[in-house]
Coordinates of N, CA and C in Angstrom, one line a residue:
M295 N 98.6 129.4 69.1 CA 99.3 127.6 68.4 C 99.7 127.1 69.7
T296 N 99.1 125.6 69.8 CA 100.0 124.4 70.3 C 101.3 124.4 70.1
H297 N 102.1 124.7 71.6 CA 103.5 124.0 71.1 C 104.0 122.4 72.2
P298 N 104.9 122.2 70.9 CA 105.3 121.3 71.6 C 105.0 120.7 73.2
S299 N 105.3 119.2 73.1 CA 105.7 119.0 74.6 C 107.2 119.3 74.7
P300 N 108.3 118.8 75.9 CA 109.8 118.7 75.9 C 109.4 117.5 75.6
L301 N 109.0 116.4 75.9 CA 108.8 115.2 75.6 C 109.1 114.9 73.9
A302 N 108.3 115.2 73.2 CA 107.5 115.3 71.8 C 109.3 116.2 71.4
R303 N 109.5 116.8 71.8 CA 111.0 117.7 71.1 C 111.4 117.1 71.3
R304 N 112.2 116.2 72.9 CA 113.7 114.9 72.6 C 113.0 113.6 71.5
L305 N 111.7 113.6 71.6 CA 111.6 112.4 71.0 C 112.0 112.6 69.2
V306 N 111.3 113.9 68.5 CA 111.5 114.4 67.6 C 113.3 114.1 67.2
F307 N 114.0 115.0 68.3 CA 115.8 115.4 67.9 C 115.7 114.0 68.0
A308 N 115.8 112.8 68.6 CA 116.4 111.8 68.8 C 115.9 111.6 67.4
S309 N 114.9 110.9 67.0 CA 114.9 110.4 65.8 C 115.5 111.1 64.5
L310 N 115.5 112.1 64.2 CA 116.7 113.5 63.8 C 118.1 112.7 63.6
S311 N 118.2 112.5 65.0 CA 119.6 111.7 65.1 C 119.9 110.2 64.9
L312 N 118.3 110.1 64.7 CA 118.9 108.5 64.5 C 119.1 108.4 62.7
A313 N 118.0 108.8 61.9 CA 118.2 109.1 60.8 C 120.1 109.4 61.1
V314 N 119.7 110.5 61.1 CA 121.6 111.1 60.3 C 122.7 110.3 60.9
T315 N 122.4 109.1 62.3 CA 123.6 108.3 62.3 C 123.4 107.3 61.2
L316 N 122.2 106.9 60.7 CA 122.2 105.4 59.9 C 122.7 106.1 58.7
A317 N 122.7 107.4 58.2 CA 122.8 107.7 56.7 C 124.4 107.7 57.0
V318 N 124.8 108.3 57.7 CA 126.6 108.8 58.0 C 126.9 107.9 58.2
A319 N 127.0 107.4 59.4 CA 127.9 105.4 60.0 C 126.9 105.1 60.8
P320 N 126.6 104.2 59.6 CA 125.6 103.1 59.2 C 126.2 101.3 60.4
Q321 N 127.3 101.7 60.6 CA 127.7 101.2 61.5 C 127.0 100.3 62.7
E322 N 126.9 99.0 62.9 CA 126.0 99.0 63.9 C 125.6 99.7 65.0
A323 N 127.2 99.5 65.4 CA 127.3 100.1 67.3 C 126.8 101.5 67.5
A324 N 126.8 102.3 66.0 CA 126.9 103.4 66.4 C 125.1 103.7 66.1
A325 N 124.1 102.7 65.3 CA 123.3 102.5 65.1 C 122.5 102.2 66.7
R326 N 122.9 101.2 67.4 CA 123.0 100.6 68.1 C 122.5 102.2 69.8
S327 N 123.7 103.2 69.9 CA 123.9 104.0 70.4 C 123.1 105.3 70.5
V328 N 122.7 105.3 69.4 CA 121.5 105.7 68.7 C 119.7 105.4 69.4
V329 N 119.8 104.3 69.3 CA 118.4 103.7 69.5 C 118.2 103.5 71.3
G330 N 119.5 103.6 71.2 CA 119.6 103.2 73.3 C 118.6 104.7 73.8
R331 N 119.3 105.8 73.4 CA 119.3 106.6 73.8 C 117.7 107.1 73.6
L332 N 116.9 106.9 72.0 CA 115.8 106.9 71.7 C 114.9 106.5 72.7
W333 N 115.0 104.9 73.1 CA 114.5 104.4 74.4 C 114.7 105.2 75.8
H334 N 115.5 105.3 76.0 CA 115.5 106.3 77.3 C 114.7 107.2 77.4
L335 N 115.1 107.9 76.2 CA 113.5 109.1 76.6 C 112.1 108.7 76.3
I336 N 111.7 107.4 75.8 CA 110.7 107.0 75.8 C 110.7 106.5 77.2
T337 N 111.0 105.7 77.5 CA 111.0 104.9 79.1 C 111.2 106.1 80.1
E338 N 112.4 106.2 80.3 CA 113.0 106.4 81.2 C 112.5 108.5 81.6
A339 N 112.5 109.0 80.9 CA 112.4 110.6 81.1 C 111.6 110.8 82.1
P340 N 110.0 110.3 81.4 CA 108.4 110.5 81.9 C 109.1 110.3 83.0
A341 N 109.2 108.7 83.5 CA 109.3 108.2 85.1 C 109.9 109.0 85.7
S342 N 111.5 109.9 85.5 CA 112.2 110.5 86.2 C 111.6 111.9 86.6
K343 N 110.9 112.7 85.8 CA 110.4 114.0 85.8 C 108.9 113.6 86.5
A344 N 108.6 112.6 86.4 CA 107.2 112.5 87.9 C 107.5 112.3 88.6
V345 N 109.3 111.8 89.1 CA 108.9 111.6 90.3 C 109.6 113.0 91.3
E346 N 110.3 114.1 90.0 CA 111.1 115.0 91.0 C 110.2 116.6 91.0
A347 N 108.8 115.9 90.0 CA 108.0 117.2 90.6 C 107.1 116.9 92.0
K348 N 107.3 116.0 92.2 CA 106.5 115.3 93.6 C 107.8 115.7 94.9
P349 N 107.1 116.1 95.8 CA 108.4 116.2 96.8 C 108.6 114.5 98.1
N350 N 109.3 114.2 98.8 CA 109.2 113.5 99.2 C 107.7 113.3 100.3
A351 N 107.6 113.7 100.9 CA 106.7 114.3 102.0 C 105.2 113.7 101.5
A352 N 105.2 114.6 99.8 CA 104.1 114.0 98.6 C 103.9 112.7 98.4
V353 N 104.8 111.8 97.8 CA 104.8 110.8 97.4 C 104.7 109.6 98.7
E354 N 105.5 109.8 99.7 CA 104.3 109.2 100.7 C 103.4 108.8 101.6
G355 N 102.7 110.6 101.5 CA 101.5 110.6 102.2 C 100.6 110.0 101.1
A356 N 101.0 109.9 99.7 CA 99.8 109.0 98.7 C 100.5 107.4 98.5
T357 N 101.2 106.8 100.2 CA 101.3 105.8 99.6 C 100.5 104.9 100.5
E358 N 98.7 105.0 101.1 CA 97.6 104.2 101.2 C 96.8 104.3 99.6
S359 N 96.8 105.7 99.1 CA 95.3 106.0 98.3 C 95.2 105.5 96.7
A360 N 96.8 105.7 96.7 CA 97.4 105.1 95.0 C 98.9 104.4 94.7
P361 N 98.3 103.0 95.0 CA 99.0 101.8 95.0 C 99.4 101.9 93.9
S362 N 99.1 102.2 92.5 CA 99.6 101.9 90.7 C 100.1 103.0 91.0
Q363 N 100.1 104.1 91.9 CA 101.4 104.9 91.0 C 102.8 105.0 91.8
R364 N 102.9 103.7 92.9 CA 103.8 103.9 94.0 C 104.9 103.0 94.1
W365 N 104.2 101.2 93.1 CA 104.7 100.0 93.8 C 105.5 99.9 92.1
P366 N 106.8 99.6 92.3 CA 107.4 98.9 93.4 C 107.6 99.8 93.9
K367 N 107.7 99.6 95.5 CA 108.6 100.5 96.6 C 109.8 100.1 96.9
E368 N 111.0 101.2 97.0 CA 112.3 100.4 98.2 C 111.6 101.1 99.5
V369 N 112.1 100.1 100.8 CA 112.6 100.5 101.7 C 113.3 100.0 102.8
E370 N 114.5 101.0 103.5 CA 115.5 100.3 104.1 C 115.6 99.4 104.8
A371 N 116.5 98.7 105.4 CA 115.5 97.0 106.3 C 116.7 97.4 107.3
P372 N 116.5 97.2 108.4 CA 117.6 96.5 110.1 C 118.9 95.9 109.0
H373 N 118.7 95.4 108.5 CA 120.0 94.6 108.3 C 121.3 95.5 107.1
G374 N 120.8 96.3 107.0 CA 121.7 97.2 105.7 C 121.0 96.9 104.2
Q375 N 120.4 96.1 104.4 CA 120.1 96.5 102.6 C 118.6 97.3 102.4
T376 N 118.7 97.2 100.7 CA 117.1 97.7 100.3 C 116.1 97.1 99.7
V377 N 115.5 97.0 100.2 CA 114.1 96.2 100.2 C 113.3 96.3 99.7
Q378 N 112.7 95.6 98.2 CA 111.8 96.3 97.3 C 110.9 95.6 97.1
F379 N 109.6 95.9 97.9 CA 108.4 94.9 98.0 C 107.3 95.3 96.5
P380 N 107.3 94.7 95.2 CA 106.2 94.7 94.4 C 104.8 95.1 94.3
N381 N 104.9 95.0 95.6 CA 103.0 95.4 95.5 C 102.6 95.6 97.4
P382 N 101.5 96.5 97.2 CA 101.0 96.4 99.0 C 100.9 95.3 99.3
H383 N 100.7 94.1 98.9 CA 99.4 93.1 99.3 C 101.4 92.0 100.3
A384 N 102.4 92.5 98.8 CA 103.5 91.6 99.9 C 104.0 92.5 100.9
K385 N 103.9 93.1 100.7 CA 104.2 94.2 102.2 C 103.8 94.3 103.4
G386 N 102.3 93.5 103.0 CA 101.1 93.1 104.5 C 101.4 92.0 104.6
R387 N 101.9 91.1 103.9 CA 102.2 89.4 104.3 C 102.8 89.4 104.9
L388 N 104.5 90.4 104.8 CA 105.9 90.4 105.7 C 105.0 90.6 106.9
G389 N 104.3 91.3 106.7 CA 103.6 91.9 108.3 C 102.7 91.2 109.5
D390 N 102.0 90.4 108.5 CA 101.7 89.0 109.2 C 102.8 87.4 109.7
R391 N 103.4 87.7 108.8 CA 104.9 87.0 108.9 C 105.5 86.9 110.1
L392 N 105.8 88.2 109.9 CA 106.3 89.1 111.7 C 105.7 88.8 112.9
T393 N 104.4 89.2 112.6 CA 103.2 89.2 114.3 C 103.2 87.1 113.8
A394 N 103.1 86.4 113.3 CA 102.7 85.1 113.3 C 103.9 84.5 114.2
L395 N 105.3 84.6 113.9 CA 106.5 84.1 114.2 C 106.9 84.4 115.8
R396 N 106.5 85.7 116.0 CA 106.3 86.4 117.3 C 105.3 85.7 118.5
L397 N 103.9 85.3 117.6 CA 103.3 84.8 118.8 C 102.9 83.6 118.5
A398 N 104.0 83.1 117.8 CA 104.0 81.8 118.0 C 105.0 81.0 118.9
G399 N 105.9 82.4 119.0 CA 107.3 81.9 119.8 C 106.4 82.4 121.3
L400 N 105.3 83.0 121.7 CA 104.8 83.3 122.6 C 103.7 82.0 123.1
G401 N 103.7 81.0 122.2 CA 102.6 79.5 122.4 C 101.0 80.0 121.9
Y402 N 101.1 80.5 121.0 CA 99.9 81.1 120.5 C 99.7 80.2 118.6
K403 N 98.4 79.6 118.9 CA 98.1 78.9 117.3 C 97.3 79.6 117.2
K404 N 97.5 79.5 115.5 CA 97.4 81.2 114.5 C 95.6 79.8 113.8
L405 N 94.9 80.3 113.8 CA 93.8 80.0 113.3 C 93.6 80.8 112.0
P406 N 92.9 80.1 110.9 CA 92.4 80.9 109.3 C 91.4 82.0 109.3
S407 N 91.5 82.8 108.9 CA 91.0 84.2 109.4 C 90.6 84.7 107.8
K408 N 91.4 84.5 106.6 CA 90.9 85.7 105.6 C 89.7 84.7 104.8
Y409 N 89.2 85.1 104.6 CA 87.6 84.4 103.4 C 87.9 84.6 101.5
D410 N 89.0 84.8 101.1 CA 89.2 84.9 100.4 C 91.0 84.9 99.8
G411 N 91.4 84.3 100.5 CA 92.5 83.9 101.0 C 93.3 85.4 101.0
L412 N 93.3 86.4 100.8 CA 94.0 87.9 101.2 C 92.9 88.6 102.2
H413 N 91.9 88.4 102.1 CA 91.1 89.7 102.6 C 91.1 88.8 103.9
G414 N 90.2 89.4 104.9 CA 89.6 89.1 106.2 C 90.6 90.2 107.5
I415 N 90.2 89.3 108.5 CA 91.6 89.0 109.3 C 93.0 88.7 109.7
D416 N 93.8 89.9 109.4 CA 95.0 89.5 109.8 C 95.2 88.1 110.4
G417 N 95.3 88.0 111.3 CA 95.8 87.1 112.1 C 94.4 86.9 113.3
V418 N 94.0 85.3 114.0 CA 93.3 85.2 115.4 C 94.1 84.0 116.1
Y419 N 94.2 84.2 117.2 CA 95.6 84.0 117.4 C 94.5 83.1 119.0
V420 N 95.3 81.7 119.4 CA 94.7 81.4 120.9 C 95.3 80.8 121.0
K421 N 95.6 80.7 122.5 CA 96.0 80.1 123.6 C 95.6 79.4 124.7
M422 N 96.1 77.8 124.6 CA 95.1 76.8 125.8 C 95.0 76.6 126.7
D423 N 95.0 76.8 127.7 CA 94.5 76.3 129.0 C 95.8 75.0 129.3
A424 N 95.8 74.6 130.7 CA 96.3 73.5 131.0 C 95.1 72.1 130.9
K425 N 93.7 72.7 131.4 CA 92.6 71.8 130.8 C 92.7 71.7 129.1
G426 N 93.3 72.4 128.8 CA 92.5 71.8 126.9 C 91.6 73.0 126.2
E427 N 91.3 74.1 126.9 CA 90.3 74.7 126.7 C 90.8 75.7 126.2
I428 N 90.2 76.9 125.5 CA 90.1 77.9 125.0 C 90.8 79.7 126.3
A429 N 92.5 79.6 126.8 CA 92.4 81.0 127.4 C 92.2 82.4 126.9
E430 N 93.4 82.7 125.8 CA 92.7 83.9 125.2 C 92.6 83.6 123.8
I431 N 92.1 84.6 123.3 CA 91.7 84.8 122.0 C 92.1 86.8 121.1
R432 N 92.9 86.3 120.5 CA 94.0 87.7 120.2 C 93.7 87.9 118.6
V433 N 92.9 89.0 118.5 CA 92.3 89.4 117.6 C 93.2 91.0 116.6
V434 N 94.0 90.1 115.8 CA 95.4 91.1 115.4 C 95.0 91.3 114.0
E435 N 95.6 93.2 113.9 CA 95.7 93.5 112.6 C 97.5 93.8 112.6
S436 N 97.6 93.4 111.4 CA 99.1 93.9 111.6 C 99.3 95.0 110.2
K437 N 100.2 96.0 111.1 CA 100.4 97.5 109.6 C 102.3 97.6 109.8
V438 N 101.9 97.7 108.5 CA 103.5 97.5 108.4 C 104.1 99.3 108.2
D439 N 105.5 99.7 108.8 CA 106.3 101.4 108.5 C 105.0 102.4 109.2
R440 N 104.2 103.2 107.4 CA 103.4 104.1 108.4 C 101.9 104.2 108.0
A441 N 101.4 102.6 107.6 CA 100.2 102.2 107.7 C 99.5 101.7 108.9
Q442 N 97.9 102.4 109.0 CA 97.3 102.2 110.0 C 96.0 102.0 109.9
L443 N 95.1 101.8 110.5 CA 93.6 100.9 110.8 C 93.3 102.2 109.8
N444 N 92.2 101.2 109.1 CA 91.3 102.1 108.5 C 90.5 102.6 108.9
P445 N 90.2 104.0 108.9 CA 89.0 104.6 109.8 C 87.8 104.4 109.4
G446 N 87.4 103.5 108.0 CA 86.1 102.8 107.6 C 85.3 104.1 107.3
P447 N 84.0 104.1 107.0 CA 83.1 103.3 107.7 C 83.1 102.4 107.6
P448 N 82.8 100.4 108.2 CA 83.1 100.6 109.5 C 84.9 100.7 109.5
A449 N 84.8 101.8 111.6 CA 86.3 101.6 111.2 C 87.0 100.2 111.6
Q450 N 88.1 99.6 111.1 CA 88.6 98.1 110.9 C 88.9 98.6 112.2
M451 N 88.6 96.4 112.9 CA 88.1 96.1 114.4 C 87.3 96.3 115.1
S452 N 87.3 97.1 114.5 CA 85.2 97.8 115.3 C 84.5 96.7 115.3
D453 N 83.3 96.6 116.3 CA 82.3 95.6 116.3 C 81.6 94.9 115.0
E454 N 81.8 96.4 114.5 CA 80.5 96.2 113.8 C 81.4 95.8 111.9
W455 N 82.8 96.0 112.0 CA 84.0 95.3 111.4 C 83.9 94.1 111.9
L456 N 84.1 93.8 112.4 CA 84.3 92.0 112.6 C 83.1 91.4 112.4
R457 N 81.9 91.9 112.6 CA 81.2 91.1 112.4 C 81.1 90.8 110.7
Q458 N 81.2 91.7 110.4 CA 81.1 91.6 108.4 C 82.0 91.3 107.9
A459 N 83.2 91.0 108.9 CA 84.4 90.1 108.3 C 83.6 88.6 109.0
C460 N 83.3 88.7 110.0 CA 82.6 87.7 110.2 C 81.7 86.7 109.3
A461 N 80.8 87.4 108.8 CA 80.2 87.0 107.7 C 80.6 86.6 106.9
K462 N 81.9 87.3 106.5 CA 82.4 86.8 104.8 C 82.9 85.5 105.1
M463 N 83.6 85.4 106.8 CA 84.0 83.9 106.3 C 83.0 82.9 106.7
L464 N 81.6 83.2 107.3 CA 81.2 81.8 107.0 C 80.1 81.6 106.0
A465 N 80.4 82.9 104.9 CA 79.9 82.7 103.7 C 81.1 81.5 103.0
Q466 N 81.8 81.5 102.5 CA 82.9 81.4 102.3 C 82.5 79.4 101.6
G467 N 82.4 79.1 102.7 CA 82.2 77.6 102.7 C 83.2 76.9 103.3
D468 N 84.4 77.6 104.1 CA 84.9 76.6 104.2 C 85.0 76.4 106.2
T469 N 85.3 75.0 106.4 CA 84.7 74.3 107.7 C 85.5 75.6 108.8
A470 N 86.9 75.5 108.6 CA 88.2 75.6 109.4 C 87.5 77.4 109.9
T471 N 87.7 77.9 108.4 CA 87.1 79.6 108.7 C 86.4 80.0 109.3
A472 N 85.2 79.1 108.9 CA 83.4 79.8 109.7 C 83.4 79.2 111.2
E473 N 84.7 78.5 111.2 CA 84.9 77.8 113.1 C 85.3 79.0 114.0
T474 N 86.4 79.6 112.9 CA 87.2 81.0 113.5 C 85.7 82.1 113.5
A475 N 85.7 82.1 112.2 CA 84.2 83.3 112.4 C 83.7 82.8 113.9
R476 N 82.8 82.2 114.2 CA 81.9 81.8 115.3 C 82.4 81.6 116.6
L477 N 83.9 81.3 116.4 CA 84.9 81.8 117.9 C 85.1 82.9 118.3
I478 N 84.9 83.8 116.9 CA 85.2 85.4 117.5 C 83.8 85.7 118.2
L479 N 82.4 85.9 116.7 CA 81.3 86.3 117.6 C 81.1 85.7 118.8
D480 N 80.9 84.6 119.2 CA 81.0 83.5 120.9 C 81.8 84.4 121.7
H481 N 82.7 85.4 121.5 CA 83.7 86.1 122.6 C 83.9 87.6 122.1
L482 N 82.6 88.4 121.1 CA 82.8 89.2 121.4 C 82.7 90.4 122.1
D483 N 81.9 90.0 123.6 CA 82.4 90.9 124.6 C 82.8 90.4 125.6
S484 N 83.9 88.9 125.3 CA 84.1 87.7 126.3 C 85.6 88.8 126.4
P485 N 86.0 88.4 128.3 CA 87.5 89.2 128.2 C 88.4 88.5 127.9
K486 N 87.8 87.3 127.1 CA 88.9 86.6 126.6 C 89.3 86.9 125.2
L487 N 88.6 87.8 124.7 CA 89.0 88.1 123.8 C 90.2 89.4 123.6
K488 N 91.2 89.8 122.7 CA 92.0 91.0 122.5 C 91.9 91.5 121.1
R489 N 91.3 92.7 121.3 CA 91.2 93.5 120.0 C 93.5 93.8 119.5
E490 N 93.5 93.7 119.1 CA 94.9 94.7 119.2 C 96.0 95.0 117.7
L491 N 96.0 96.3 117.3 CA 97.0 96.8 116.8 C 98.9 96.1 116.4
W492 N 99.4 95.5 115.8 CA 101.1 95.1 115.6 C 101.1 95.7 115.0
H493 N 102.4 97.1 114.9 CA 103.1 97.7 114.2 C 104.8 97.1 114.0
H494 N 104.8 97.0 113.3 CA 106.1 96.7 112.3 C 106.9 97.3 111.5
D495 N 107.6 98.7 112.2 CA 109.3 99.2 112.1 C 110.4 99.0 111.1
L496 N 110.3 98.6 109.6 CA 110.9 97.6 109.0 C 112.3 98.7 109.3
A497 N 112.7 99.8 108.8 CA 113.7 100.3 109.5 C 114.4 100.3 110.3
S498 N 114.0 100.6 111.9 CA 114.4 100.1 113.2 C 114.0 99.2 113.4
G499 N 113.5 98.1 112.9 CA 113.9 96.5 113.1 C 112.6 96.6 114.8
K500 N 111.9 97.9 115.1 CA 110.8 97.5 116.5 C 109.6 97.4 115.8
T501 N 109.4 96.4 117.4 CA 107.6 96.2 116.7 C 107.0 96.5 118.8
S502 N 105.5 97.4 117.4 CA 104.6 97.9 119.3 C 103.3 97.3 119.1
V503 N 102.8 96.6 119.9 CA 101.4 96.1 120.1 C 100.4 97.6 120.8
R504 N 99.3 98.1 120.4 CA 98.4 98.7 121.1 C 97.0 97.9 121.3
A505 N 96.3 98.3 122.1 CA 95.2 97.5 122.4 C 94.1 98.7 121.5
V506 N 93.5 97.6 121.2 CA 92.0 98.8 120.2 C 90.9 98.6 120.9
D507 N 89.8 99.7 121.0 CA 88.4 99.3 121.5 C 87.4 98.6 120.8
G508 N 86.4 98.5 121.0 CA 85.4 98.4 120.2 C 84.4 99.6 119.6
R509 N 85.8 100.3 119.5 CA 85.1 101.5 118.2 C 86.3 101.3 117.1
G510 N 87.2 100.3 117.3 CA 88.2 100.6 115.6 C 89.2 101.6 116.7
K511 N 89.1 102.4 118.1 CA 90.2 102.8 117.9 C 91.6 102.5 118.8
A512 N 92.4 103.0 118.3 CA 94.0 102.2 119.2 C 94.2 102.7 120.3
Q513 N 94.4 102.2 121.2 CA 94.9 102.4 122.7 C 96.4 102.9 122.8
A514 N 96.4 102.2 124.4 CA 98.5 102.8 124.8 C 98.9 101.2 124.0
V515 N 99.9 101.6 124.2 CA 100.9 100.8 124.0 C 101.4 99.4 124.9
T516 N 101.1 98.3 124.6 CA 100.9 97.0 125.8 C 101.9 96.5 125.5
A517 N 103.2 96.2 124.1 CA 104.4 95.4 124.5 C 104.7 95.9 123.2
T518 N 106.5 95.7 123.4 CA 107.4 96.3 122.3 C 108.1 95.5 122.4
W519 N 108.9 95.5 121.0 CA 110.2 94.5 121.1 C 111.0 95.3 119.8
D520 N 112.1 95.4 120.8 CA 113.5 95.3 119.6 C 114.4 94.9 119.7
D521 N 114.6 94.1 118.8 CA 115.9 92.9 118.4 C 115.6 92.3 117.4
K522 N 116.1 90.7 116.8 CA 116.5 91.0 115.3 C 115.5 90.2 114.9
L523 N 114.1 89.8 115.3 CA 113.2 89.4 114.7 C 113.0 90.0 112.8
I524 N 112.9 91.1 113.2 CA 112.4 92.0 111.8 C 113.5 91.6 110.9
G525 N 114.7 91.9 111.1 CA 115.9 92.1 110.3 C 116.1 90.7 110.2
N526 N 116.4 89.7 110.8 CA 116.4 88.1 109.8 C 115.6 87.8 109.7
E527 N 113.8 87.8 109.8 CA 113.3 87.2 109.0 C 113.5 88.3 107.5
I528 N 113.6 89.2 107.3 CA 113.9 90.5 105.9 C 115.1 89.6 105.3
E529 N 116.0 89.6 106.2 CA 117.3 88.5 105.3 C 117.3 87.5 104.9
R530 N 115.8 86.8 105.8 CA 115.9 84.7 104.9 C 115.3 85.4 103.8
Q531 N 113.5 85.7 104.1 CA 113.2 86.1 102.4 C 113.5 86.5 101.7
C532 N 114.3 87.5 102.0 CA 115.8 88.2 100.6 C 116.8 87.0 99.6
A533 N 117.2 86.1 101.1 CA 117.6 84.8 100.7 C 117.4 83.7 99.2
V534 N 116.1 83.7 99.9 CA 114.8 83.1 99.2 C 113.9 82.8 98.2
A535 N 114.5 85.0 97.8 CA 114.2 85.5 96.8 C 112.1 85.7 96.6
L536 N 112.1 85.4 98.1 CA 110.3 85.9 98.7 C 110.2 87.9 98.3
L537 N 112.0 88.7 98.5 CA 111.8 90.1 98.3 C 112.4 90.0 97.6

């Protein structure tokens, strides 16, 4: 014999309560009260049960594998507020923005590097010398909180991954993006080109940079910042309703 689920039993109980209330006390306020409880059972109870069924570690561990089950997601920000990201792309855009702000302050120019407006290389930055020639190229992947480089195959930021990304950038038909792709391919083995993983920790407000080798493996930390840039940018985006 199949027994009704707890949710089914709650729905039956709420429906009976509604019927009794409307028959005995048909006042509008009473009806609204019971309807409200019924709606709560339908919409809120299953979600609450799903969250309680998984420990925090399990929920966090799934953050990179099943976005539809996790977003919107709330995180603690360094300025003391809780920030909600509607989807992983919004969080990724914040990471790109934080990297761009930092490198712009260091004298780098950002080049177009997305082949469809969303996918591609997070950031390609160049710095010019006194003669107006390229002195350094930084190919950057920005990650936020627990996100890591995708192991592939091909591993993110590896030679093969960069070649594939550049091929898509060349194929999209945008002249500026194609120039960026050719610049990377021409300097793939040049000491002028540096691959980097930028990690932004929103709760602490810290940024760290690691070199990445040709296999897509993150190496030693080459730079860190622990200032107000992350907190200030989150506060600004909250103020203009971007977050």
